[in-house]
PDB file of C-alpha atoms and ligand atoms in Angstrom:
ATOM      1  CA  UNK A   1     -13.063 -16.145  13.584  1.00  0.00           C
ATOM      2  CA  UNK A   2      -9.428 -16.927  12.733  1.00  0.00           C
ATOM      3  CA  UNK A   3      -8.463 -19.996  10.719  1.00  0.00           C
ATOM      4  CA  UNK A   4      -5.112 -21.836  10.870  1.00  0.00           C
ATOM      5  CA  UNK A   5      -3.409 -19.147   8.770  1.00  0.00           C
ATOM      6  CA  UNK A   6      -4.525 -16.425  11.161  1.00  0.00           C
ATOM      7  CA  UNK A   7      -7.052 -14.982   8.717  1.00  0.00           C
ATOM      8  CA  UNK A   8     -10.729 -14.569   9.309  1.00  0.00           C
ATOM      9  CA  UNK A   9     -13.435 -15.151   6.725  1.00  0.00           C
ATOM     10  CA  UNK A  10     -13.803 -11.569   5.604  1.00  0.00           C
ATOM     11  CA  UNK A  11     -10.060 -11.172   4.997  1.00  0.00           C
ATOM     12  CA  UNK A  12      -9.989 -14.361   2.941  1.00  0.00           C
ATOM     13  CA  UNK A  13     -12.890 -13.072   0.881  1.00  0.00           C
ATOM     14  CA  UNK A  14     -11.143  -9.731   0.126  1.00  0.00           C
ATOM     15  CA  UNK A  15      -7.904 -11.550  -0.752  1.00  0.00           C
ATOM     16  CA  UNK A  16      -9.752 -13.897  -3.116  1.00  0.00           C
ATOM     17  CA  UNK A  17     -11.521 -10.946  -4.765  1.00  0.00           C
ATOM     18  CA  UNK A  18      -8.714  -8.406  -5.175  1.00  0.00           C
ATOM     19  CA  UNK A  19      -5.328  -9.926  -4.376  1.00  0.00           C
ATOM     20  CA  UNK A  20      -4.868 -13.048  -6.480  1.00  0.00           C
ATOM     21  CA  UNK A  21      -1.594 -12.707  -8.383  1.00  0.00           C
ATOM     22  CA  UNK A  22      -0.337 -15.476 -10.612  1.00  0.00           C
ATOM     23  CA  UNK A  23       3.408 -15.638  -9.954  1.00  0.00           C
ATOM     24  CA  UNK A  24       5.534 -17.269 -12.644  1.00  0.00           C
ATOM     25  CA  UNK A  25       8.366 -19.683 -11.819  1.00  0.00           C
ATOM     26  CA  UNK A  26      10.928 -16.861 -11.394  1.00  0.00           C
ATOM     27  CA  UNK A  27       8.609 -14.648  -9.333  1.00  0.00           C
ATOM     28  CA  UNK A  28       7.529 -14.347  -5.735  1.00  0.00           C
ATOM     29  CA  UNK A  29       4.249 -13.063  -4.349  1.00  0.00           C
ATOM     30  CA  UNK A  30       2.930 -12.329  -0.902  1.00  0.00           C
ATOM     31  CA  UNK A  31       0.591 -10.058   0.999  1.00  0.00           C
ATOM     32  CA  UNK A  32       0.388  -8.100   4.224  1.00  0.00           C
ATOM     33  CA  UNK A  33      -2.439  -7.104   6.549  1.00  0.00           C
ATOM     34  CA  UNK A  34      -2.727  -4.015   8.745  1.00  0.00           C
ATOM     35  CA  UNK A  35      -5.478  -2.891  11.105  1.00  0.00           C
ATOM     36  CA  UNK A  36      -5.722   0.885  11.535  1.00  0.00           C
ATOM     37  CA  UNK A  37      -7.635   2.778  14.214  1.00  0.00           C
ATOM     38  CA  UNK A  38      -8.993   5.388  11.818  1.00  0.00           C
ATOM     39  CA  UNK A  39     -12.071   5.489   9.574  1.00  0.00           C
ATOM     40  CA  UNK A  40     -11.823   4.083   6.056  1.00  0.00           C
ATOM     41  CA  UNK A  41     -12.458   7.438   4.300  1.00  0.00           C
ATOM     42  CA  UNK A  42      -9.457   8.925   6.057  1.00  0.00           C
ATOM     43  CA  UNK A  43      -7.120   6.025   5.237  1.00  0.00           C
ATOM     44  CA  UNK A  44      -8.362   5.902   1.640  1.00  0.00           C
ATOM     45  CA  UNK A  45      -7.791   9.664   1.216  1.00  0.00           C
ATOM     46  CA  UNK A  46      -4.063   8.993   1.802  1.00  0.00           C
ATOM     47  CA  UNK A  47      -3.817   5.745  -0.168  1.00  0.00           C
ATOM     48  CA  UNK A  48      -5.605   7.040  -3.286  1.00  0.00           C
ATOM     49  CA  UNK A  49      -3.142   9.898  -3.873  1.00  0.00           C
ATOM     50  CA  UNK A  50      -1.070   8.199  -6.575  1.00  0.00           C
ATOM     51  CA  UNK A  51       0.592  11.607  -7.088  1.00  0.00           C
ATOM     52  CA  UNK A  52       1.615  11.988  -3.410  1.00  0.00           C
ATOM     53  CA  UNK A  53       2.948   8.705  -2.002  1.00  0.00           C
ATOM     54  CA  UNK A  54       5.392  10.694   0.150  1.00  0.00           C
ATOM     55  CA  UNK A  55       2.392  11.719   2.326  1.00  0.00           C
ATOM     56  CA  UNK A  56       2.872   8.438   4.144  1.00  0.00           C
ATOM     57  CA  UNK A  57       5.635   6.357   2.519  1.00  0.00           C
ATOM     58  CA  UNK A  58       8.715   7.017   4.649  1.00  0.00           C
ATOM     59  CA  UNK A  59      11.329   6.183   1.973  1.00  0.00           C
ATOM     60  CA  UNK A  60      10.026   8.538  -0.693  1.00  0.00           C
ATOM     61  CA  UNK A  61      11.298  12.101  -0.818  1.00  0.00           C
ATOM     62  CA  UNK A  62       9.607  13.422  -3.964  1.00  0.00           C
ATOM     63  CA  UNK A  63       7.076  12.418  -6.591  1.00  0.00           C
ATOM     64  CA  UNK A  64       6.155  13.973  -9.919  1.00  0.00           C
ATOM     65  CA  UNK A  65       3.220  13.041 -12.170  1.00  0.00           C
ATOM     66  CA  UNK A  66       3.125  14.496 -15.687  1.00  0.00           C
ATOM     67  CA  UNK A  67      -0.301  15.580 -16.950  1.00  0.00           C
ATOM     68  CA  UNK A  68      -3.693  14.595 -15.587  1.00  0.00           C
ATOM     69  CA  UNK A  69      -4.112  11.757 -13.140  1.00  0.00           C
ATOM     70  CA  UNK A  70      -5.690   8.820 -14.981  1.00  0.00           C
ATOM     71  CA  UNK A  71      -5.220   5.101 -15.552  1.00  0.00           C
ATOM     72  CA  UNK A  72      -1.867   4.744 -17.287  1.00  0.00           C
ATOM     73  CA  UNK A  73      -0.395   7.867 -15.618  1.00  0.00           C
ATOM     74  CA  UNK A  74       3.275   7.561 -14.728  1.00  0.00           C
ATOM     75  CA  UNK A  75       4.868   8.840 -11.543  1.00  0.00           C
ATOM     76  CA  UNK A  76       8.562   9.517 -11.122  1.00  0.00           C
ATOM     77  CA  UNK A  77       9.501   8.761  -7.525  1.00  0.00           C
ATOM     78  CA  UNK A  78      12.726   9.803  -5.754  1.00  0.00           C
ATOM     79  CA  UNK A  79      13.874   7.484  -2.991  1.00  0.00           C
ATOM     80  CA  UNK A  80      15.602   8.788   0.151  1.00  0.00           C
ATOM     81  CA  UNK A  81      19.305   8.037   0.552  1.00  0.00           C
ATOM     82  CA  UNK A  82      20.449   4.884   2.329  1.00  0.00           C
ATOM     83  CA  UNK A  83      18.423   2.468   0.190  1.00  0.00           C
ATOM     84  CA  UNK A  84      19.641   0.363  -2.755  1.00  0.00           C
ATOM     85  CA  UNK A  85      17.790   2.670  -5.188  1.00  0.00           C
ATOM     86  CA  UNK A  86      17.352   6.347  -6.051  1.00  0.00           C
ATOM     87  CA  UNK A  87      14.428   6.500  -8.482  1.00  0.00           C
ATOM     88  CA  UNK A  88      11.423   4.484  -9.582  1.00  0.00           C
ATOM     89  CA  UNK A  89       8.960   4.932 -12.457  1.00  0.00           C
ATOM     90  CA  UNK A  90       5.493   3.650 -11.599  1.00  0.00           C
ATOM     91  CA  UNK A  91       2.276   3.289 -13.569  1.00  0.00           C
ATOM     92  CA  UNK A  92      -1.273   3.690 -12.238  1.00  0.00           C
ATOM     93  CA  UNK A  93      -3.113   0.477 -13.161  1.00  0.00           C
ATOM     94  CA  UNK A  94      -6.346   0.818 -11.173  1.00  0.00           C
ATOM     95  CA  UNK A  95      -7.957   3.437  -8.930  1.00  0.00           C
ATOM     96  CA  UNK A  96     -11.392   2.370  -7.699  1.00  0.00           C
ATOM     97  CA  UNK A  97     -12.986   4.954  -5.379  1.00  0.00           C
ATOM     98  CA  UNK A  98     -16.043   2.746  -4.791  1.00  0.00           C
ATOM     99  CA  UNK A  99     -14.263  -0.451  -3.758  1.00  0.00           C
ATOM    100  CA  UNK A 100     -11.199   1.416  -2.419  1.00  0.00           C
ATOM    101  CA  UNK A 101      -8.568  -0.384  -4.486  1.00  0.00           C
ATOM    102  CA  UNK A 102      -5.331   1.034  -5.907  1.00  0.00           C
ATOM    103  CA  UNK A 103      -3.031  -0.940  -8.167  1.00  0.00           C
ATOM    104  CA  UNK A 104       0.421   0.173  -9.276  1.00  0.00           C
ATOM    105  CA  UNK A 105       3.057  -1.384 -11.528  1.00  0.00           C
ATOM    106  CA  UNK A 106       6.730  -0.481 -11.508  1.00  0.00           C
ATOM    107  CA  UNK A 107       7.962   0.050 -15.060  1.00  0.00           C
ATOM    108  CA  UNK A 108      11.479   1.450 -14.520  1.00  0.00           C
ATOM    109  CA  UNK A 109      14.040   2.952 -12.188  1.00  0.00           C
ATOM    110  CA  UNK A 110      17.498   2.152 -10.851  1.00  0.00           C
ATOM    111  CA  UNK A 111      16.487  -0.599  -8.449  1.00  0.00           C
ATOM    112  CA  UNK A 112      16.217  -4.375  -8.521  1.00  0.00           C
ATOM    113  CA  UNK A 113      12.441  -4.822  -8.499  1.00  0.00           C
ATOM    114  CA  UNK A 114      11.604  -5.946 -12.060  1.00  0.00           C
ATOM    115  CA  UNK A 115       7.966  -6.531 -13.034  1.00  0.00           C
ATOM    116  CA  UNK A 116       6.766  -5.443  -9.603  1.00  0.00           C
ATOM    117  CA  UNK A 117       3.015  -5.101  -9.370  1.00  0.00           C
ATOM    118  CA  UNK A 118       1.006  -4.320  -6.250  1.00  0.00           C
ATOM    119  CA  UNK A 119      -2.587  -4.007  -5.092  1.00  0.00           C
ATOM    120  CA  UNK A 120      -3.683  -2.186  -1.952  1.00  0.00           C
ATOM    121  CA  UNK A 121      -7.295  -2.306  -0.761  1.00  0.00           C
ATOM    122  CA  UNK A 122      -8.902  -0.744   2.318  1.00  0.00           C
ATOM    123  CA  UNK A 123     -12.059  -1.965   4.046  1.00  0.00           C
ATOM    124  CA  UNK A 124     -14.150  -0.674   6.938  1.00  0.00           C
ATOM    125  CA  UNK A 125     -14.045  -2.594  10.206  1.00  0.00           C
ATOM    126  CA  UNK A 126     -14.862  -1.911  13.843  1.00  0.00           C
ATOM    127  CA  UNK A 127     -11.964  -1.810  16.314  1.00  0.00           C
ATOM    128  CA  UNK A 128     -12.931  -1.584  20.006  1.00  0.00           C
ATOM    129  CA  UNK A 129     -16.290  -0.109  19.072  1.00  0.00           C
ATOM    130  CA  UNK A 130     -14.836   2.625  16.856  1.00  0.00           C
ATOM    131  CA  UNK A 131     -14.582   2.937  13.069  1.00  0.00           C
ATOM    132  CA  UNK A 132     -11.367   1.298  11.908  1.00  0.00           C
ATOM    133  CA  UNK A 133      -9.806   0.137   8.652  1.00  0.00           C
ATOM    134  CA  UNK A 134      -8.505  -3.185   7.412  1.00  0.00           C
ATOM    135  CA  UNK A 135      -5.701  -2.680   4.888  1.00  0.00           C
ATOM    136  CA  UNK A 136      -4.519  -5.461   2.587  1.00  0.00           C
ATOM    137  CA  UNK A 137      -1.498  -5.089   0.314  1.00  0.00           C
ATOM    138  CA  UNK A 138      -0.233  -7.766  -2.049  1.00  0.00           C
ATOM    139  CA  UNK A 139       2.528  -7.873  -4.630  1.00  0.00           C
ATOM    140  CA  UNK A 140       4.256  -9.978  -7.236  1.00  0.00           C
ATOM    141  CA  UNK A 141       7.824  -9.398  -8.443  1.00  0.00           C
ATOM    142  CA  UNK A 142      10.672 -11.109 -10.312  1.00  0.00           C
ATOM    143  CA  UNK A 143      13.295 -12.767  -8.118  1.00  0.00           C
ATOM    144  CA  UNK A 144      16.544 -10.970  -9.048  1.00  0.00           C
ATOM    145  CA  UNK A 145      19.598 -12.958 -10.248  1.00  0.00           C
ATOM    146  CA  UNK A 146      21.581 -14.101  -7.252  1.00  0.00           C
ATOM    147  CA  UNK A 147      18.677 -13.914  -4.792  1.00  0.00           C
ATOM    148  CA  UNK A 148      16.227 -16.511  -3.516  1.00  0.00           C
ATOM    149  CA  UNK A 149      12.445 -16.198  -3.403  1.00  0.00           C
ATOM    150  CA  UNK A 150      12.591 -15.942   0.379  1.00  0.00           C
ATOM    151  CA  UNK A 151      15.135 -13.112   0.323  1.00  0.00           C
ATOM    152  CA  UNK A 152      13.108 -11.191  -2.240  1.00  0.00           C
ATOM    153  CA  UNK A 153       9.847 -11.606  -0.330  1.00  0.00           C
ATOM    154  CA  UNK A 154      11.552 -10.632   2.916  1.00  0.00           C
ATOM    155  CA  UNK A 155      12.998  -7.448   1.381  1.00  0.00           C
ATOM    156  CA  UNK A 156       9.703  -6.322  -0.178  1.00  0.00           C
ATOM    157  CA  UNK A 157       7.638  -7.250   2.885  1.00  0.00           C
ATOM    158  CA  UNK A 158       9.982  -5.197   5.094  1.00  0.00           C
ATOM    159  CA  UNK A 159       9.469  -2.124   2.876  1.00  0.00           C
ATOM    160  CA  UNK A 160       5.684  -2.587   2.725  1.00  0.00           C
ATOM    161  CA  UNK A 161       5.525  -3.111   6.492  1.00  0.00           C
ATOM    162  CA  UNK A 162       7.249   0.240   6.982  1.00  0.00           C
ATOM    163  CA  UNK A 163       4.792   1.877   4.572  1.00  0.00           C
ATOM    164  CA  UNK A 164       1.769   0.360   6.348  1.00  0.00           C
ATOM    165  CA  UNK A 165       3.091   1.246   9.807  1.00  0.00           C
ATOM    166  CA  UNK A 166       3.557   4.829   8.658  1.00  0.00           C
ATOM    167  CA  UNK A 167       0.094   4.857   7.008  1.00  0.00           C
ATOM    168  CA  UNK A 168      -1.353   3.803  10.383  1.00  0.00           C
ATOM    169  CA  UNK A 169       0.630   6.451  12.297  1.00  0.00           C
ATOM    170  CA  UNK A 170      -0.412   9.287   9.973  1.00  0.00           C
ATOM    171  CA  UNK A 171      -4.089   8.189   9.825  1.00  0.00           C
ATOM    172  CA  UNK A 172      -4.376   7.581  13.565  1.00  0.00           C
ATOM    173  CA  UNK A 173      -2.886  10.991  14.354  1.00  0.00           C
ATOM    174  CA  UNK A 174      -5.523  12.701  12.188  1.00  0.00           C
ATOM    175  CA  UNK A 175      -8.317  10.483  13.574  1.00  0.00           C
ATOM    176  CA  UNK A 176      -7.445  11.427  17.158  1.00  0.00           C
ATOM    177  CA  UNK A 177      -7.413  15.137  16.241  1.00  0.00           C
ATOM    178  CA  UNK A 178     -10.813  14.793  14.537  1.00  0.00           C
ATOM    179  CA  UNK A 179     -12.221  13.109  17.640  1.00  0.00           C
ATOM    180  CA  UNK A 180     -11.151  15.831  20.090  1.00  0.00           C
ATOM    181  CA  UNK A 181     -14.166  17.830  21.239  1.00  0.00           C
ATOM    182  CA  UNK A 182     -13.965  21.565  20.539  1.00  0.00           C
ATOM    183  CA  UNK A 183     -13.211  23.556  23.688  1.00  0.00           C
ATOM    184  CA  UNK A 184     -16.255  25.490  24.938  1.00  0.00           C
ATOM    185  CA  UNK A 185     -15.762  29.234  24.660  1.00  0.00           C
ATOM    186  CA  UNK A 186     -16.627  30.966  27.961  1.00  0.00           C
TER     187      UNK A 186
HETATM  188  C1  A8S B 201       5.837   0.747  -2.549  1.00  0.00           C
HETATM  189  C2  A8S B 201       6.560  -0.527  -2.429  1.00  0.00           C
HETATM  190  C3  A8S B 201       7.899  -0.772  -2.605  1.00  0.00           C
HETATM  191  C4  A8S B 201       8.817   0.249  -2.939  1.00  0.00           C
HETATM  192  C5  A8S B 201      10.140   0.122  -3.113  1.00  0.00           C
HETATM  193  C6  A8S B 201       8.351  -2.181  -2.417  1.00  0.00           C
HETATM  194  C7  A8S B 201      11.121   1.191  -3.462  1.00  0.00           C
HETATM  195  O1  A8S B 201      10.451   2.451  -3.556  1.00  0.00           O
HETATM  196  C8  A8S B 201      12.134   1.269  -2.353  1.00  0.00           C
HETATM  197  C9  A8S B 201      13.354   0.586  -2.447  1.00  0.00           C
HETATM  198  C10 A8S B 201      13.700  -0.218  -3.560  1.00  0.00           C
HETATM  199  O2  A8S B 201      14.764  -0.828  -3.613  1.00  0.00           O
HETATM  200  C11 A8S B 201      12.737  -0.312  -4.680  1.00  0.00           C
HETATM  201  O3  A8S B 201       4.598   0.703  -2.605  1.00  0.00           O
HETATM  202  C12 A8S B 201      11.820   0.905  -4.805  1.00  0.00           C
HETATM  203  O4  A8S B 201       6.413   1.831  -2.509  1.00  0.00           O
HETATM  204  C13 A8S B 201      11.811   2.052  -1.122  1.00  0.00           C
HETATM  205  C14 A8S B 201      12.637   2.113  -5.252  1.00  0.00           C
HETATM  206  C15 A8S B 201      10.792   0.596  -5.883  1.00  0.00           C
END
């Protein structure tokens, strides 16, 4: 059942549990929702790879993690040309394989997103009688000098929308392959 904001009860519950940021006066915060026609284990297997965001994020060309993957690990991300950035340094804040939650904080890089922090969570749902996935991604970030809250939110939401669209494309391609019946050998 949808409410006036277009969210149903279960989405509201997940948002309340995992996606409550507390933006300060100079910050903006928002979240996005995506429904994917692929099972949750498949979507999570892509999302959880803190060391390989380029597997689905279309603007990332390269990523390097020094040492073992653990909470506090840093990744050095190279951004593809054409964007107002070339690198970003990002810290793993939370990786929960039970609840399917990943949280990342941006700690450096030559871009304008200061104090950016994001949470992405994935949840099983049924879409047209098949296993599907509900993806929620939320963020909080400083509003840069010379920009408004709306501009900042719009910019970040556009990037996240591209990431989620691509996550859906990659996951759905694999899901369709997995579903194809093997051809009987004669
Ligand atoms: C993510 C989310 C975002 C990434 C942004 C918002 C970024 O990688 C790009 C352009 C920028 O200006 C900032 O989960 C930054 O990846 C594509 C380099 C951080």
